[in-house]
Amino acid sequence: QVQLVESGGGLVQAGGSLRLSCAASGRTFSSYAMGWFRQAPGKEREFVAAISRSGDWTNYADSVKGRFRISRDNAKNTVLLQMDSLKPEDTAVYYCAASSVGYPDNLARFGSWGQGTQVTVSS
């Protein structure tokens, strides 16, 4: 398994930007597809974005398309989530996750999870 640690969360005003980072341990990072999920209070964890092992494929939730961008650096064992034009409804704990499936399309495909980082967007 891979260990994941998120960082970069915080408080931002609506319309602002944040960049989340996920650092992965181990030498097999490039063998995992990666994803970002989020969970707001009282709601289920939901998919945000995913990226394939090489970074040639990405997928986004409709709610974040055109505003968020996922990327990865396999040499640095990191995956990033650039979040622009943030809205109050983006407020949630954001989780980084790893999948041994090449093109994971749902939460069940991800087997390793970070501890989460809080993102709060004020109106």
CSV table of N, CA and C in Angstrom, one decimal:
chain,number,residue,atom,x,y,z
A,1,GLN,N,0.8,-1.2,0.0
A,1,GLN,CA,0.0,0.0,0.0
A,1,GLN,C,0.9,1.2,0.0
A,2,VAL,N,0.2,2.3,-0.4
A,2,VAL,CA,0.9,3.6,-0.4
A,2,VAL,C,0.3,4.5,0.7
A,3,GLN,N,1.2,5.3,1.4
A,3,GLN,CA,0.7,6.2,2.4
A,3,GLN,C,0.6,7.6,1.8
A,4,LEU,N,-0.5,8.3,2.1
A,4,LEU,CA,-0.8,9.6,1.5
A,4,LEU,C,-1.0,10.6,2.6
A,5,VAL,N,-0.4,11.8,2.3
A,5,VAL,CA,-0.6,12.9,3.2
A,5,VAL,C,-1.0,14.2,2.4
A,6,GLU,N,-2.2,14.7,2.7
A,6,GLU,CA,-2.6,15.9,2.0
A,6,GLU,C,-2.2,17.2,2.8
A,7,SER,N,-2.1,18.3,2.0
A,7,SER,CA,-1.8,19.6,2.6
A,7,SER,C,-2.3,20.6,1.6
A,8,GLY,N,-2.4,21.9,2.1
A,8,GLY,CA,-2.8,23.0,1.3
A,8,GLY,C,-4.2,23.5,1.5
A,9,GLY,N,-4.9,22.9,2.4
A,9,GLY,CA,-6.3,23.4,2.7
A,9,GLY,C,-6.2,24.7,3.4
A,10,GLY,N,-7.4,25.3,3.6
A,10,GLY,CA,-7.5,26.5,4.3
A,10,GLY,C,-8.8,27.2,4.1
A,11,LEU,N,-8.8,28.5,4.5
A,11,LEU,CA,-10.0,29.3,4.4
A,11,LEU,C,-9.7,30.3,3.2
A,12,VAL,N,-10.7,30.4,2.3
A,12,VAL,CA,-10.6,31.3,1.2
A,12,VAL,C,-11.9,31.9,0.9
A,13,GLN,N,-11.9,33.1,0.3
A,13,GLN,CA,-13.2,33.7,-0.1
A,13,GLN,C,-13.7,33.2,-1.4
A,14,ALA,N,-15.0,33.3,-1.6
A,14,ALA,CA,-15.5,32.8,-2.9
A,14,ALA,C,-14.9,33.5,-4.0
A,15,GLY,N,-14.6,32.8,-5.1
A,15,GLY,CA,-13.9,33.3,-6.2
A,15,GLY,C,-12.4,33.1,-6.1
A,16,GLY,N,-11.9,32.7,-5.0
A,16,GLY,CA,-10.5,32.6,-4.8
A,16,GLY,C,-10.0,31.2,-5.2
A,17,SER,N,-8.7,31.0,-4.9
A,17,SER,CA,-8.0,29.7,-5.4
A,17,SER,C,-7.3,29.1,-4.2
A,18,LEU,N,-7.1,27.8,-4.3
A,18,LEU,CA,-6.3,27.0,-3.4
A,18,LEU,C,-5.7,25.9,-4.3
A,19,ARG,N,-4.5,25.5,-3.8
A,19,ARG,CA,-3.9,24.3,-4.4
A,19,ARG,C,-3.6,23.3,-3.4
A,20,LEU,N,-4.2,22.1,-3.5
A,20,LEU,CA,-4.0,21.0,-2.6
A,20,LEU,C,-2.9,20.1,-3.1
A,21,SER,N,-2.1,19.6,-2.2
A,21,SER,CA,-1.0,18.7,-2.6
A,21,SER,C,-1.2,17.4,-1.8
A,22,CYS,N,-0.8,16.3,-2.4
A,22,CYS,CA,-0.8,15.0,-1.8
A,22,CYS,C,0.5,14.4,-2.0
A,23,ALA,N,1.2,14.1,-0.9
A,23,ALA,CA,2.5,13.4,-0.9
A,23,ALA,C,2.4,12.0,-0.7
A,24,ALA,N,3.0,11.1,-1.5
A,24,ALA,CA,2.9,9.7,-1.4
A,24,ALA,C,4.2,9.1,-1.0
A,25,SER,N,4.2,8.1,-0.1
A,25,SER,CA,5.4,7.4,0.3
A,25,SER,C,5.5,6.2,-0.6
A,26,GLY,N,6.8,5.6,-0.6
A,26,GLY,CA,7.0,4.4,-1.4
A,26,GLY,C,7.5,4.7,-2.8
A,27,ARG,N,8.1,3.7,-3.4
A,27,ARG,CA,8.7,3.8,-4.7
A,27,ARG,C,7.8,3.4,-5.9
A,28,THR,N,6.6,3.1,-5.6
A,28,THR,CA,5.7,2.6,-6.6
A,28,THR,C,4.6,3.6,-6.9
A,29,PHE,N,4.8,4.8,-6.6
A,29,PHE,CA,3.7,5.8,-6.8
A,29,PHE,C,3.2,5.8,-8.3
A,30,SER,N,4.1,5.6,-9.2
A,30,SER,CA,3.7,5.7,-10.6
A,30,SER,C,2.8,4.5,-11.0
A,31,SER,N,2.7,3.5,-10.2
A,31,SER,CA,1.8,2.4,-10.5
A,31,SER,C,0.4,2.6,-10.0
A,32,TYR,N,0.1,3.7,-9.4
A,32,TYR,CA,-1.2,4.0,-8.9
A,32,TYR,C,-1.9,5.1,-9.7
A,33,ALA,N,-3.1,4.9,-10.1
A,33,ALA,CA,-3.9,6.1,-10.5
A,33,ALA,C,-4.3,6.8,-9.2
A,34,MET,N,-4.5,8.1,-9.3
A,34,MET,CA,-4.8,8.9,-8.1
A,34,MET,C,-6.1,9.7,-8.3
A,35,GLY,N,-6.7,10.0,-7.1
A,35,GLY,CA,-7.9,10.7,-7.2
A,35,GLY,C,-8.1,11.7,-6.0
A,36,TRP,N,-9.0,12.6,-6.1
A,36,TRP,CA,-9.4,13.5,-5.0
A,36,TRP,C,-10.9,13.3,-4.8
A,37,PHE,N,-11.2,13.2,-3.6
A,37,PHE,CA,-12.6,13.2,-3.1
A,37,PHE,C,-12.9,14.2,-2.1
A,38,ARG,N,-14.1,14.5,-1.8
A,38,ARG,CA,-14.4,15.5,-0.8
A,38,ARG,C,-15.7,15.0,0.0
A,39,GLN,N,-15.8,15.5,1.2
A,39,GLN,CA,-16.9,15.1,2.1
A,39,GLN,C,-17.3,16.3,2.9
A,40,ALA,N,-18.5,16.8,2.7
A,40,ALA,CA,-19.1,17.9,3.4
A,40,ALA,C,-19.8,17.4,4.6
A,41,PRO,N,-20.0,18.2,5.7
A,41,PRO,CA,-20.7,17.7,6.9
A,41,PRO,C,-22.1,17.2,6.5
A,42,GLY,N,-22.4,16.0,7.0
A,42,GLY,CA,-23.7,15.4,6.8
A,42,GLY,C,-23.9,14.8,5.4
A,43,LYS,N,-22.9,14.8,4.6
A,43,LYS,CA,-23.0,14.3,3.2
A,43,LYS,C,-22.1,13.1,3.0
A,44,GLU,N,-22.3,12.4,2.0
A,44,GLU,CA,-21.5,11.3,1.6
A,44,GLU,C,-20.2,11.8,0.9
A,45,ARG,N,-19.2,11.0,1.0
A,45,ARG,CA,-17.9,11.3,0.3
A,45,ARG,C,-18.2,11.3,-1.2
A,46,GLU,N,-17.7,12.3,-2.0
A,46,GLU,CA,-18.0,12.3,-3.4
A,46,GLU,C,-16.7,12.5,-4.2
A,47,PHE,N,-16.8,12.0,-5.4
A,47,PHE,CA,-15.7,12.0,-6.3
A,47,PHE,C,-15.5,13.5,-6.8
A,48,VAL,N,-14.2,13.9,-6.9
A,48,VAL,CA,-13.9,15.2,-7.4
A,48,VAL,C,-13.1,15.1,-8.7
A,49,ALA,N,-12.0,14.4,-8.7
A,49,ALA,CA,-11.1,14.3,-9.9
A,49,ALA,C,-10.3,13.0,-9.8
A,50,ALA,N,-9.8,12.5,-10.9
A,50,ALA,CA,-8.9,11.4,-11.0
A,50,ALA,C,-7.9,11.6,-12.1
A,51,ILE,N,-6.8,10.9,-12.0
A,51,ILE,CA,-5.7,11.0,-13.0
A,51,ILE,C,-5.1,9.6,-13.1
A,52,SER,N,-4.7,9.2,-14.3
A,52,SER,CA,-4.1,7.9,-14.6
A,52,SER,C,-2.7,7.9,-14.1
A,53,ARG,N,-2.1,6.7,-14.2
A,53,ARG,CA,-0.7,6.5,-13.7
A,53,ARG,C,0.3,7.4,-14.4
A,54,SER,N,0.1,7.6,-15.7
A,54,SER,CA,1.0,8.4,-16.5
A,54,SER,C,0.6,9.9,-16.6
A,55,GLY,N,-0.7,10.1,-16.2
A,55,GLY,CA,-1.2,11.5,-16.3
A,55,GLY,C,-1.8,11.8,-17.6
A,56,ASP,N,-2.0,10.8,-18.5
A,56,ASP,CA,-2.5,11.1,-19.8
A,56,ASP,C,-4.0,11.1,-19.8
A,57,TRP,N,-4.6,10.7,-18.7
A,57,TRP,CA,-6.1,10.6,-18.6
A,57,TRP,C,-6.5,11.3,-17.3
A,58,THR,N,-7.5,12.2,-17.4
A,58,THR,CA,-8.1,12.8,-16.3
A,58,THR,C,-9.6,12.8,-16.4
A,59,ASN,N,-10.2,12.8,-15.2
A,59,ASN,CA,-11.7,12.8,-15.1
A,59,ASN,C,-12.1,13.7,-14.0
A,60,TYR,N,-13.2,14.4,-14.2
A,60,TYR,CA,-13.7,15.4,-13.2
A,60,TYR,C,-15.2,15.2,-13.0
A,61,ALA,N,-15.6,15.5,-11.8
A,61,ALA,CA,-17.0,15.7,-11.5
A,61,ALA,C,-17.5,16.9,-12.2
A,62,ASP,N,-18.8,16.8,-12.6
A,62,ASP,CA,-19.4,17.9,-13.4
A,62,ASP,C,-19.3,19.2,-12.6
A,63,SER,N,-19.5,19.1,-11.3
A,63,SER,CA,-19.5,20.3,-10.4
A,63,SER,C,-18.2,21.1,-10.4
A,64,VAL,N,-17.1,20.4,-10.8
A,64,VAL,CA,-15.8,21.1,-10.7
A,64,VAL,C,-15.2,21.3,-12.1
A,65,LYS,N,-15.8,20.8,-13.1
A,65,LYS,CA,-15.2,20.9,-14.5
A,65,LYS,C,-15.0,22.4,-14.9
A,66,GLY,N,-13.8,22.7,-15.4
A,66,GLY,CA,-13.5,24.0,-15.8
A,66,GLY,C,-13.0,24.9,-14.7
A,67,ARG,N,-13.1,24.4,-13.4
A,67,ARG,CA,-12.6,25.2,-12.3
A,67,ARG,C,-11.4,24.5,-11.6
A,68,PHE,N,-11.4,23.2,-11.6
A,68,PHE,CA,-10.4,22.4,-10.9
A,68,PHE,C,-9.5,21.7,-11.9
A,69,ARG,N,-8.2,21.5,-11.5
A,69,ARG,CA,-7.3,20.8,-12.4
A,69,ARG,C,-6.5,19.8,-11.6
A,70,ILE,N,-6.5,18.5,-11.9
A,70,ILE,CA,-5.6,17.6,-11.3
A,70,ILE,C,-4.4,17.3,-12.1
A,71,SER,N,-3.3,17.2,-11.4
A,71,SER,CA,-2.0,16.9,-12.1
A,71,SER,C,-1.1,16.0,-11.2
A,72,ARG,N,-0.1,15.5,-11.7
A,72,ARG,CA,0.8,14.6,-10.9
A,72,ARG,C,2.2,14.8,-11.4
A,73,ASP,N,3.2,14.5,-10.4
A,73,ASP,CA,4.6,14.5,-10.7
A,73,ASP,C,5.1,13.2,-10.2
A,74,ASN,N,5.3,12.3,-11.0
A,74,ASN,CA,5.8,10.9,-10.6
A,74,ASN,C,7.2,11.0,-10.0
A,75,ALA,N,8.0,11.9,-10.5
A,75,ALA,CA,9.4,12.0,-9.9
A,75,ALA,C,9.4,12.5,-8.5
A,76,LYS,N,8.3,13.3,-8.1
A,76,LYS,CA,8.2,13.8,-6.8
A,76,LYS,C,7.2,13.1,-5.9
A,77,ASN,N,6.6,12.1,-6.5
A,77,ASN,CA,5.5,11.3,-5.7
A,77,ASN,C,4.4,12.2,-5.2
A,78,THR,N,4.0,13.2,-6.0
A,78,THR,CA,2.9,14.1,-5.6
A,78,THR,C,1.8,14.2,-6.6
A,79,VAL,N,0.6,14.5,-6.1
A,79,VAL,CA,-0.5,14.8,-7.0
A,79,VAL,C,-1.1,16.1,-6.5
A,80,LEU,N,-1.5,16.9,-7.4
A,80,LEU,CA,-2.0,18.2,-7.0
A,80,LEU,C,-3.4,18.4,-7.5
A,81,LEU,N,-4.1,19.3,-6.8
A,81,LEU,CA,-5.5,19.7,-7.2
A,81,LEU,C,-5.5,21.2,-7.1
A,82,GLN,N,-5.5,21.8,-8.3
A,82,GLN,CA,-5.6,23.3,-8.4
A,82,GLN,C,-7.0,23.6,-8.5
A,83,MET,N,-7.5,24.4,-7.5
A,83,MET,CA,-8.9,24.8,-7.4
A,83,MET,C,-9.1,26.3,-7.6
A,84,ASP,N,-9.7,26.7,-8.6
A,84,ASP,CA,-10.0,28.1,-9.0
A,84,ASP,C,-11.5,28.4,-8.9
A,85,SER,N,-11.8,29.7,-8.9
A,85,SER,CA,-13.2,30.1,-8.8
A,85,SER,C,-14.0,29.3,-7.8
A,86,LEU,N,-13.4,29.3,-6.6
A,86,LEU,CA,-14.1,28.5,-5.5
A,86,LEU,C,-15.4,29.0,-5.1
A,87,LYS,N,-16.3,28.1,-4.8
A,87,LYS,CA,-17.6,28.5,-4.3
A,87,LYS,C,-17.9,28.0,-2.9
A,88,PRO,N,-18.8,28.6,-2.2
A,88,PRO,CA,-19.1,28.1,-0.8
A,88,PRO,C,-19.4,26.6,-0.8
A,89,GLU,N,-20.1,26.1,-1.9
A,89,GLU,CA,-20.5,24.7,-1.9
A,89,GLU,C,-19.3,23.8,-2.1
A,90,ASP,N,-18.1,24.3,-2.4
A,90,ASP,CA,-16.9,23.5,-2.4
A,90,ASP,C,-16.3,23.2,-1.0
A,91,THR,N,-16.9,23.8,0.0
A,91,THR,CA,-16.4,23.6,1.4
A,91,THR,C,-16.6,22.1,1.8
A,92,ALA,N,-15.5,21.5,2.2
A,92,ALA,CA,-15.5,20.1,2.5
A,92,ALA,C,-14.1,19.7,3.0
A,93,VAL,N,-14.0,18.5,3.5
A,93,VAL,CA,-12.7,17.9,3.8
A,93,VAL,C,-12.4,17.2,2.5
A,94,TYR,N,-11.2,17.5,2.0
A,94,TYR,CA,-10.7,16.9,0.7
A,94,TYR,C,-9.7,15.8,1.0
A,95,TYR,N,-9.9,14.6,0.3
A,95,TYR,CA,-9.1,13.4,0.5
A,95,TYR,C,-8.4,13.1,-0.8
A,96,CYS,N,-7.2,12.7,-0.6
A,96,CYS,CA,-6.4,12.1,-1.7
A,96,CYS,C,-6.5,10.6,-1.6
A,97,ALA,N,-6.6,9.9,-2.7
A,97,ALA,CA,-6.7,8.4,-2.7
A,97,ALA,C,-5.9,7.8,-3.9
A,98,ALA,N,-5.5,6.6,-3.7
A,98,ALA,CA,-4.8,5.8,-4.7
A,98,ALA,C,-5.5,4.6,-5.1
A,99,SER,N,-5.4,4.3,-6.4
A,99,SER,CA,-6.1,3.1,-6.9
A,99,SER,C,-5.1,2.3,-7.8
A,100,SER,N,-5.2,1.0,-7.6
A,100,SER,CA,-4.4,0.1,-8.5
A,100,SER,C,-5.1,-0.2,-9.8
A,101,VAL,N,-6.3,0.4,-10.0
A,101,VAL,CA,-7.0,0.3,-11.3
A,101,VAL,C,-6.5,1.4,-12.2
A,102,GLY,N,-6.3,1.1,-13.4
A,102,GLY,CA,-5.7,2.1,-14.3
A,102,GLY,C,-6.5,3.4,-14.5
A,103,TYR,N,-7.8,3.2,-14.7
A,103,TYR,CA,-8.8,4.3,-15.0
A,103,TYR,C,-9.9,4.2,-14.0
A,104,PRO,N,-9.7,4.5,-12.8
A,104,PRO,CA,-10.8,4.3,-11.8
A,104,PRO,C,-11.9,5.3,-12.0
A,105,ASP,N,-13.2,4.7,-11.8
A,105,ASP,CA,-14.3,5.5,-12.1
A,105,ASP,C,-15.3,5.7,-10.9
A,106,ASN,N,-14.9,5.1,-9.8
A,106,ASN,CA,-15.7,5.3,-8.6
A,106,ASN,C,-15.0,5.1,-7.3
A,107,LEU,N,-15.6,5.5,-6.2
A,107,LEU,CA,-14.9,5.4,-4.9
A,107,LEU,C,-14.4,4.1,-4.6
A,108,ALA,N,-15.1,3.0,-4.9
A,108,ALA,CA,-14.8,1.7,-4.6
A,108,ALA,C,-13.5,1.2,-5.2
A,109,ARG,N,-13.0,1.9,-6.2
A,109,ARG,CA,-11.8,1.5,-6.9
A,109,ARG,C,-10.5,2.0,-6.1
A,110,PHE,N,-10.7,2.8,-5.1
A,110,PHE,CA,-9.6,3.4,-4.4
A,110,PHE,C,-9.4,2.7,-3.1
A,111,GLY,N,-8.2,2.2,-2.9
A,111,GLY,CA,-7.9,1.4,-1.7
A,111,GLY,C,-7.1,2.1,-0.6
A,112,SER,N,-6.4,3.2,-1.0
A,112,SER,CA,-5.6,3.9,0.0
A,112,SER,C,-6.0,5.3,0.1
A,113,TRP,N,-6.1,5.8,1.3
A,113,TRP,CA,-6.6,7.1,1.6
A,113,TRP,C,-5.8,8.0,2.5
A,114,GLY,N,-5.7,9.3,2.3
A,114,GLY,CA,-5.1,10.2,3.2
A,114,GLY,C,-6.0,10.5,4.3
A,115,GLN,N,-5.5,11.4,5.2
A,115,GLN,CA,-6.3,11.8,6.4
A,115,GLN,C,-7.3,13.0,6.1
A,116,GLY,N,-7.1,13.6,5.0
A,116,GLY,CA,-7.9,14.7,4.6
A,116,GLY,C,-7.4,16.1,5.0
A,117,THR,N,-7.8,17.1,4.2
A,117,THR,CA,-7.5,18.5,4.6
A,117,THR,C,-8.7,19.3,4.4
A,118,GLN,N,-9.0,20.3,5.3
A,118,GLN,CA,-10.2,21.0,5.3
A,118,GLN,C,-10.1,22.2,4.3
A,119,VAL,N,-11.1,22.4,3.5
A,119,VAL,CA,-11.2,23.6,2.6
A,119,VAL,C,-12.5,24.3,3.0
A,120,THR,N,-12.4,25.5,3.3
A,120,THR,CA,-13.6,26.3,3.7
A,120,THR,C,-13.6,27.5,2.8
A,121,VAL,N,-14.7,27.7,2.1
A,121,VAL,CA,-14.9,28.8,1.2
A,121,VAL,C,-16.0,29.7,1.7
A,122,SER,N,-15.7,30.9,2.1
A,122,SER,CA,-16.6,31.9,2.6
A,122,SER,C,-17.3,32.7,1.5
A,123,SER,N,-18.6,33.0,1.8
A,123,SER,CA,-19.3,33.8,0.8
A,123,SER,C,-19.1,35.3,1.0
